Amino acid sequence: MSTTSSGIRFDSVTVAYDGNVVLDALDLTVGPGEVMALLGPSGSGKTTALRAVAGFVRPASGRVFLGDRDVTALPPHRRGIGMVVQQYALFPHMRVEDNVAFGLKARKAAKAEIRTRVSEALEMTGMGAYARRHPRELSGGQQQRVAIARALAVRPDVLLLDEPLSALDAQLRSGMLAELARLHRELPDVSILYVTHDQVEALTLADRIAVMDKARLQACGTPRELYRAPANAFTASFVGNANLLPVTVGAGGVSFGEAEIKVDTGGAAAGASATLCVRPHLVGLGDGPNRITGTVREIQWRGATHRLYVDVAGHQVMADVRELREPPVLGEAVTVHFAADDAVLLPAGVGRD
Ligand SMILES: Nc1ncnc2c1ncn2[C@@H]1O[C@H](COP(=O)(O)OP(=O)(O)OP(=O)(O)O)[C@@H](O)[C@H]1O
Ligand SMILES: [Mg+2]
């Protein structure tokens, strides 16, 4: 399958419905061959961003580029895009092969070409043997593959996937995740914008993740960057678990309740309120640097770890502790600690609701 690299660029794209801004001046670039996950809660504007790229919604302002082509005014069928919509609606009365051929017929491709491309797309998605079936004769995962085959059949430069796995159960989903990763290895030039609200999908598939909330882009970076050094509390809580402790900046560190914590304050003004982010698996039980004492409120055994919820002056600190032979009991006073390097100071703010 031959494709040309292009990439996607949102240049300050704003979309409004009835004067209600649901996508607010989005600036985002997806490089040629890059997989970008768009991660965010329901209603944050993810589907809207995709629809703006596909041409199903017209921005109130801003421009959409595919490669160096400004496509803002182009109709959807002239954009060279494959899209799998959120409810991957296959046409129920059409056989699999006709579903996959749909976009090609709409583009008035020659019969022979349609035949080649349909069988090629079905082979790529492992659905070669199902061409004559109707959607109702397929499992959810198989229907999903057909929806992806249909998007691939037009040999898009850009593939838009809107929560393509959300209808599948956990096991099928992880199988399809691996398939999507393989598909992308086979089509290394295709840029993929992948909408999800599942952080595991985003962390698994994406080269970079764009985190959306309330119509705005909150952060964008590699999964590792967002996990290790989130830009704000929302991102920290949306990409992985996070303790978000309200702290006050002091000299050479912060104070959290009674505890003094050494951490790089990055020039934050003394006396300012801030949020300290520490991942639960980096919090250890027992004495150490940056120790905090509190009371065990809850203990959950999670197989490989115990998750302790420790109440510290009305705030909750989560610690995921491995190999805990004798876990503390509820109500017990415990000390937890973490390394200064494992804490990141963020602007004051709360995580996801
Ligand atoms: N056609 C429309 N008319 C009016 N409002 C709309 C329309 N489509 C979407 N919206 C609103 O725009 C906002 C963003 O919707 P969008 O579908 O982009 O969210 P999303 O991030 O994809 O959410 P989800 O995870 O639930 O799919 C929502 O508040 C939604 O109600
Ligand atoms: Mg959506």
PDB file of N, CA and C in Angstrom, residues 176-241:
ATOM      1  N   MET A 176      -6.874  -6.088  19.993  1.00  0.00           N
ATOM      2  CA  MET A 176      -6.979  -5.105  18.906  1.00  0.00           C
ATOM      3  C   MET A 176      -5.904  -4.031  19.018  1.00  0.00           C
ATOM      4  N   LEU A 177      -5.520  -3.707  20.262  1.00  0.00           N
ATOM      5  CA  LEU A 177      -4.441  -2.737  20.467  1.00  0.00           C
ATOM      6  C   LEU A 177      -3.160  -3.226  19.797  1.00  0.00           C
ATOM      7  N   ALA A 178      -2.858  -4.508  20.020  1.00  0.00           N
ATOM      8  CA  ALA A 178      -1.667  -5.089  19.401  1.00  0.00           C
ATOM      9  C   ALA A 178      -1.798  -5.069  17.877  1.00  0.00           C
ATOM     10  N   GLU A 179      -3.021  -5.325  17.372  1.00  0.00           N
ATOM     11  CA  GLU A 179      -3.253  -5.312  15.924  1.00  0.00           C
ATOM     12  C   GLU A 179      -3.048  -3.916  15.341  1.00  0.00           C
ATOM     13  N   LEU A 180      -3.536  -2.925  16.067  1.00  0.00           N
ATOM     14  CA  LEU A 180      -3.378  -1.550  15.574  1.00  0.00           C
ATOM     15  C   LEU A 180      -1.900  -1.176  15.531  1.00  0.00           C
ATOM     16  N   ALA A 181      -1.160  -1.621  16.549  1.00  0.00           N
ATOM     17  CA  ALA A 181       0.278  -1.339  16.560  1.00  0.00           C
ATOM     18  C   ALA A 181       0.948  -2.002  15.355  1.00  0.00           C
ATOM     19  N   ARG A 182       0.537  -3.241  15.050  1.00  0.00           N
ATOM     20  CA  ARG A 182       1.101  -3.945  13.890  1.00  0.00           C
ATOM     21  C   ARG A 182       0.728  -3.222  12.594  1.00  0.00           C
ATOM     22  N   LEU A 183      -0.538  -2.823  12.504  1.00  0.00           N
ATOM     23  CA  LEU A 183      -1.022  -2.120  11.313  1.00  0.00           C
ATOM     24  C   LEU A 183      -0.193  -0.864  11.066  1.00  0.00           C
ATOM     25  N   HIS A 184       0.104  -0.173  12.144  1.00  0.00           N
ATOM     26  CA  HIS A 184       0.879   1.045  11.988  1.00  0.00           C
ATOM     27  C   HIS A 184       2.304   0.754  11.532  1.00  0.00           C
ATOM     28  N   ARG A 185       2.859  -0.374  11.976  1.00  0.00           N
ATOM     29  CA  ARG A 185       4.194  -0.759  11.484  1.00  0.00           C
ATOM     30  C   ARG A 185       4.155  -1.056   9.991  1.00  0.00           C
ATOM     31  N   GLU A 186       3.004  -1.584   9.514  1.00  0.00           N
ATOM     32  CA  GLU A 186       2.877  -1.872   8.082  1.00  0.00           C
ATOM     33  C   GLU A 186       2.619  -0.613   7.262  1.00  0.00           C
ATOM     34  N   LEU A 187       2.114   0.424   7.907  1.00  0.00           N
ATOM     35  CA  LEU A 187       1.796   1.678   7.209  1.00  0.00           C
ATOM     36  C   LEU A 187       2.519   2.824   7.904  1.00  0.00           C
ATOM     37  N   PRO A 188       3.849   2.789   7.861  1.00  0.00           N
ATOM     38  CA  PRO A 188       4.610   3.733   8.697  1.00  0.00           C
ATOM     39  C   PRO A 188       4.446   5.199   8.302  1.00  0.00           C
ATOM     40  N   ASP A 189       3.915   5.476   7.112  1.00  0.00           N
ATOM     41  CA  ASP A 189       3.800   6.877   6.688  1.00  0.00           C
ATOM     42  C   ASP A 189       2.469   7.519   7.045  1.00  0.00           C
ATOM     43  N   VAL A 190       1.525   6.703   7.476  1.00  0.00           N
ATOM     44  CA  VAL A 190       0.196   7.239   7.759  1.00  0.00           C
ATOM     45  C   VAL A 190       0.192   7.926   9.127  1.00  0.00           C
ATOM     46  N   SER A 191      -0.283   9.152   9.159  1.00  0.00           N
ATOM     47  CA  SER A 191      -0.428   9.864  10.436  1.00  0.00           C
ATOM     48  C   SER A 191      -1.738   9.435  11.074  1.00  0.00           C
ATOM     49  N   ILE A 192      -1.684   9.153  12.357  1.00  0.00           N
ATOM     50  CA  ILE A 192      -2.885   8.665  13.038  1.00  0.00           C
ATOM     51  C   ILE A 192      -3.233   9.580  14.205  1.00  0.00           C
ATOM     52  N   LEU A 193      -4.484  10.029  14.198  1.00  0.00           N
ATOM     53  CA  LEU A 193      -5.008  10.767  15.350  1.00  0.00           C
ATOM     54  C   LEU A 193      -6.034   9.855  15.997  1.00  0.00           C
ATOM     55  N   TYR A 194      -5.753   9.495  17.238  1.00  0.00           N
ATOM     56  CA  TYR A 194      -6.466   8.403  17.887  1.00  0.00           C
ATOM     57  C   TYR A 194      -7.142   8.924  19.148  1.00  0.00           C
ATOM     58  N   VAL A 195      -8.469   9.010  19.109  1.00  0.00           N
ATOM     59  CA  VAL A 195      -9.184   9.548  20.270  1.00  0.00           C
ATOM     60  C   VAL A 195      -9.497   8.444  21.263  1.00  0.00           C
ATOM     61  N   THR A 196      -9.239   8.702  22.517  1.00  0.00           N
ATOM     62  CA  THR A 196      -9.579   7.724  23.542  1.00  0.00           C
ATOM     63  C   THR A 196      -9.768   8.436  24.868  1.00  0.00           C
ATOM     64  N   HIS A 197     -10.513   7.823  25.788  1.00  0.00           N
ATOM     65  CA  HIS A 197     -10.402   8.338  27.146  1.00  0.00           C
ATOM     66  C   HIS A 197      -9.757   7.297  28.048  1.00  0.00           C
ATOM     67  N   ASP A 198      -9.127   6.303  27.388  1.00  0.00           N
ATOM     68  CA  ASP A 198      -8.457   5.236  28.119  1.00  0.00           C
ATOM     69  C   ASP A 198      -6.951   5.465  28.091  1.00  0.00           C
ATOM     70  N   GLN A 199      -6.384   5.737  29.256  1.00  0.00           N
ATOM     71  CA  GLN A 199      -4.963   6.083  29.280  1.00  0.00           C
ATOM     72  C   GLN A 199      -4.069   4.914  28.889  1.00  0.00           C
ATOM     73  N   VAL A 200      -4.515   3.684  29.127  1.00  0.00           N
ATOM     74  CA  VAL A 200      -3.688   2.540  28.733  1.00  0.00           C
ATOM     75  C   VAL A 200      -3.534   2.500  27.213  1.00  0.00           C
ATOM     76  N   GLU A 201      -4.644   2.728  26.505  1.00  0.00           N
ATOM     77  CA  GLU A 201      -4.575   2.786  25.044  1.00  0.00           C
ATOM     78  C   GLU A 201      -3.629   3.887  24.595  1.00  0.00           C
ATOM     79  N   ALA A 202      -3.741   5.027  25.223  1.00  0.00           N
ATOM     80  CA  ALA A 202      -2.897   6.160  24.831  1.00  0.00           C
ATOM     81  C   ALA A 202      -1.424   5.851  25.097  1.00  0.00           C
ATOM     82  N   LEU A 203      -1.149   5.286  26.268  1.00  0.00           N
ATOM     83  CA  LEU A 203       0.245   5.010  26.621  1.00  0.00           C
ATOM     84  C   LEU A 203       0.827   3.907  25.728  1.00  0.00           C
ATOM     85  N   THR A 204      -0.025   2.964  25.330  1.00  0.00           N
ATOM     86  CA  THR A 204       0.448   1.825  24.544  1.00  0.00           C
ATOM     87  C   THR A 204       0.751   2.203  23.105  1.00  0.00           C
ATOM     88  N   LEU A 205      -0.149   2.974  22.504  1.00  0.00           N
ATOM     89  CA  LEU A 205      -0.084   3.166  21.054  1.00  0.00           C
ATOM     90  C   LEU A 205       0.633   4.429  20.614  1.00  0.00           C
ATOM     91  N   ALA A 206       0.538   5.462  21.445  1.00  0.00           N
ATOM     92  CA  ALA A 206       0.853   6.785  20.923  1.00  0.00           C
ATOM     93  C   ALA A 206       2.338   7.130  21.000  1.00  0.00           C
ATOM     94  N   ASP A 207       2.815   7.831  19.974  1.00  0.00           N
ATOM     95  CA  ASP A 207       4.139   8.461  20.062  1.00  0.00           C
ATOM     96  C   ASP A 207       4.056   9.659  20.986  1.00  0.00           C
ATOM     97  N   ARG A 208       2.947  10.409  20.837  1.00  0.00           N
ATOM     98  CA  ARG A 208       2.700  11.531  21.747  1.00  0.00           C
ATOM     99  C   ARG A 208       1.230  11.542  22.144  1.00  0.00           C
ATOM    100  N   ILE A 209       0.966  12.190  23.271  1.00  0.00           N
ATOM    101  CA  ILE A 209      -0.401  12.284  23.768  1.00  0.00           C
ATOM    102  C   ILE A 209      -0.760  13.759  23.914  1.00  0.00           C
ATOM    103  N   ALA A 210      -1.943  14.116  23.395  1.00  0.00           N
ATOM    104  CA  ALA A 210      -2.478  15.459  23.626  1.00  0.00           C
ATOM    105  C   ALA A 210      -3.606  15.316  24.636  1.00  0.00           C
ATOM    106  N   VAL A 211      -3.486  16.009  25.754  1.00  0.00           N
ATOM    107  CA  VAL A 211      -4.502  15.906  26.801  1.00  0.00           C
ATOM    108  C   VAL A 211      -5.458  17.085  26.688  1.00  0.00           C
ATOM    109  N   MET A 212      -6.755  16.763  26.570  1.00  0.00           N
ATOM    110  CA  MET A 212      -7.778  17.799  26.413  1.00  0.00           C
ATOM    111  C   MET A 212      -8.643  17.868  27.665  1.00  0.00           C
ATOM    112  N   ASP A 213      -9.072  19.059  28.009  1.00  0.00           N
ATOM    113  CA  ASP A 213     -10.096  19.216  29.033  1.00  0.00           C
ATOM    114  C   ASP A 213     -10.827  20.525  28.779  1.00  0.00           C
ATOM    115  N   LYS A 214     -12.126  20.485  28.867  1.00  0.00           N
ATOM    116  CA  LYS A 214     -12.953  21.684  28.735  1.00  0.00           C
ATOM    117  C   LYS A 214     -12.587  22.490  27.492  1.00  0.00           C
ATOM    118  N   ALA A 215     -12.599  21.814  26.341  1.00  0.00           N
ATOM    119  CA  ALA A 215     -12.410  22.459  25.050  1.00  0.00           C
ATOM    120  C   ALA A 215     -10.977  22.931  24.775  1.00  0.00           C
ATOM    121  N   ARG A 216     -10.086  22.710  25.751  1.00  0.00           N
ATOM    122  CA  ARG A 216      -8.716  23.205  25.571  1.00  0.00           C
ATOM    123  C   ARG A 216      -7.678  22.098  25.632  1.00  0.00           C
ATOM    124  N   LEU A 217      -6.593  22.330  24.926  1.00  0.00           N
ATOM    125  CA  LEU A 217      -5.441  21.458  25.037  1.00  0.00           C
ATOM    126  C   LEU A 217      -4.724  21.780  26.347  1.00  0.00           C
ATOM    127  N   GLN A 218      -4.579  20.776  27.202  1.00  0.00           N
ATOM    128  CA  GLN A 218      -3.945  21.006  28.511  1.00  0.00           C
ATOM    129  C   GLN A 218      -2.454  20.720  28.478  1.00  0.00           C
ATOM    130  N   ALA A 219      -2.066  19.766  27.659  1.00  0.00           N
ATOM    131  CA  ALA A 219      -0.658  19.378  27.591  1.00  0.00           C
ATOM    132  C   ALA A 219      -0.462  18.492  26.379  1.00  0.00           C
ATOM    133  N   CYS A 220       0.784  18.449  25.887  1.00  0.00           N
ATOM    134  CA  CYS A 220       1.092  17.553  24.779  1.00  0.00           C
ATOM    135  C   CYS A 220       2.538  17.113  24.931  1.00  0.00           C
ATOM    136  N   GLY A 221       2.773  15.825  24.835  1.00  0.00           N
ATOM    137  CA  GLY A 221       4.142  15.339  24.958  1.00  0.00           C
ATOM    138  C   GLY A 221       4.188  13.838  24.787  1.00  0.00           C
ATOM    139  N   THR A 222       5.379  13.280  24.889  1.00  0.00           N
ATOM    140  CA  THR A 222       5.488  11.818  24.823  1.00  0.00           C
ATOM    141  C   THR A 222       4.855  11.260  26.095  1.00  0.00           C
ATOM    142  N   PRO A 223       4.400   9.999  26.042  1.00  0.00           N
ATOM    143  CA  PRO A 223       3.826   9.406  27.255  1.00  0.00           C
ATOM    144  C   PRO A 223       4.774   9.563  28.442  1.00  0.00           C
ATOM    145  N   ARG A 224       6.059   9.370  28.194  1.00  0.00           N
ATOM    146  CA  ARG A 224       7.047   9.453  29.270  1.00  0.00           C
ATOM    147  C   ARG A 224       7.148  10.863  29.861  1.00  0.00           C
ATOM    148  N   GLU A 225       7.160  11.842  28.971  1.00  0.00           N
ATOM    149  CA  GLU A 225       7.220  13.233  29.448  1.00  0.00           C
ATOM    150  C   GLU A 225       6.001  13.566  30.306  1.00  0.00           C
ATOM    151  N   LEU A 226       4.831  13.179  29.804  1.00  0.00           N
ATOM    152  CA  LEU A 226       3.610  13.527  30.540  1.00  0.00           C
ATOM    153  C   LEU A 226       3.544  12.793  31.865  1.00  0.00           C
ATOM    154  N   TYR A 227       4.098  11.603  31.897  1.00  0.00           N
ATOM    155  CA  TYR A 227       4.066  10.822  33.132  1.00  0.00           C
ATOM    156  C   TYR A 227       5.097  11.325  34.121  1.00  0.00           C
ATOM    157  N   ARG A 228       6.302  11.588  33.629  1.00  0.00           N
ATOM    158  CA  ARG A 228       7.403  11.993  34.524  1.00  0.00           C
ATOM    159  C   ARG A 228       7.311  13.465  34.931  1.00  0.00           C
ATOM    160  N   ALA A 229       6.903  14.293  33.995  1.00  0.00           N
ATOM    161  CA  ALA A 229       6.905  15.735  34.270  1.00  0.00           C
ATOM    162  C   ALA A 229       5.638  16.386  33.726  1.00  0.00           C
ATOM    163  N   PRO A 230       4.497  16.049  34.301  1.00  0.00           N
ATOM    164  CA  PRO A 230       3.245  16.642  33.813  1.00  0.00           C
ATOM    165  C   PRO A 230       3.263  18.152  34.022  1.00  0.00           C
ATOM    166  N   ALA A 231       2.570  18.864  33.115  1.00  0.00           N
ATOM    167  CA  ALA A 231       2.592  20.321  33.175  1.00  0.00           C
ATOM    168  C   ALA A 231       1.627  20.867  34.214  1.00  0.00           C
ATOM    169  N   ASN A 232       0.601  20.096  34.524  1.00  0.00           N
ATOM    170  CA  ASN A 232      -0.392  20.572  35.481  1.00  0.00           C
ATOM    171  C   ASN A 232      -1.080  19.395  36.152  1.00  0.00           C
ATOM    172  N   ALA A 233      -1.880  19.713  37.176  1.00  0.00           N
ATOM    173  CA  ALA A 233      -2.494  18.670  37.990  1.00  0.00           C
ATOM    174  C   ALA A 233      -3.460  17.817  37.169  1.00  0.00           C
ATOM    175  N   PHE A 234      -4.171  18.445  36.252  1.00  0.00           N
ATOM    176  CA  PHE A 234      -5.120  17.673  35.450  1.00  0.00           C
ATOM    177  C   PHE A 234      -4.396  16.596  34.649  1.00  0.00           C
ATOM    178  N   THR A 235      -3.308  16.996  33.989  1.00  0.00           N
ATOM    179  CA  THR A 235      -2.545  16.042  33.186  1.00  0.00           C
ATOM    180  C   THR A 235      -1.969  14.932  34.072  1.00  0.00           C
ATOM    181  N   ALA A 236      -1.451  15.317  35.237  1.00  0.00           N
ATOM    182  CA  ALA A 236      -0.873  14.326  36.144  1.00  0.00           C
ATOM    183  C   ALA A 236      -1.902  13.269  36.522  1.00  0.00           C
ATOM    184  N   SER A 237      -3.136  13.690  36.751  1.00  0.00           N
ATOM    185  CA  SER A 237      -4.145  12.739  37.195  1.00  0.00           C
ATOM    186  C   SER A 237      -4.769  11.984  36.039  1.00  0.00           C
ATOM    187  N   PHE A 238      -4.635  12.496  34.822  1.00  0.00           N
ATOM    188  CA  PHE A 238      -5.230  11.808  33.681  1.00  0.00           C
ATOM    189  C   PHE A 238      -4.266  10.818  33.060  1.00  0.00           C
ATOM    190  N   VAL A 239      -2.986  11.060  33.195  1.00  0.00           N
ATOM    191  CA  VAL A 239      -1.983  10.130  32.669  1.00  0.00           C
ATOM    192  C   VAL A 239      -1.323   9.440  33.855  1.00  0.00           C
ATOM    193  N   GLY A 240      -1.876   8.325  34.267  1.00  0.00           N
ATOM    194  CA  GLY A 240      -1.369   7.604  35.426  1.00  0.00           C
ATOM    195  C   GLY A 240      -2.025   8.073  36.713  1.00  0.00           C
ATOM    196  N   ASN A 241      -1.800   7.321  37.786  1.00  0.00           N
ATOM    197  CA  ASN A 241      -2.311   7.717  39.103  1.00  0.00           C
ATOM    198  C   ASN A 241      -1.394   8.766  39.695  1.00  0.00           C
TER     199      ASN A 241
END
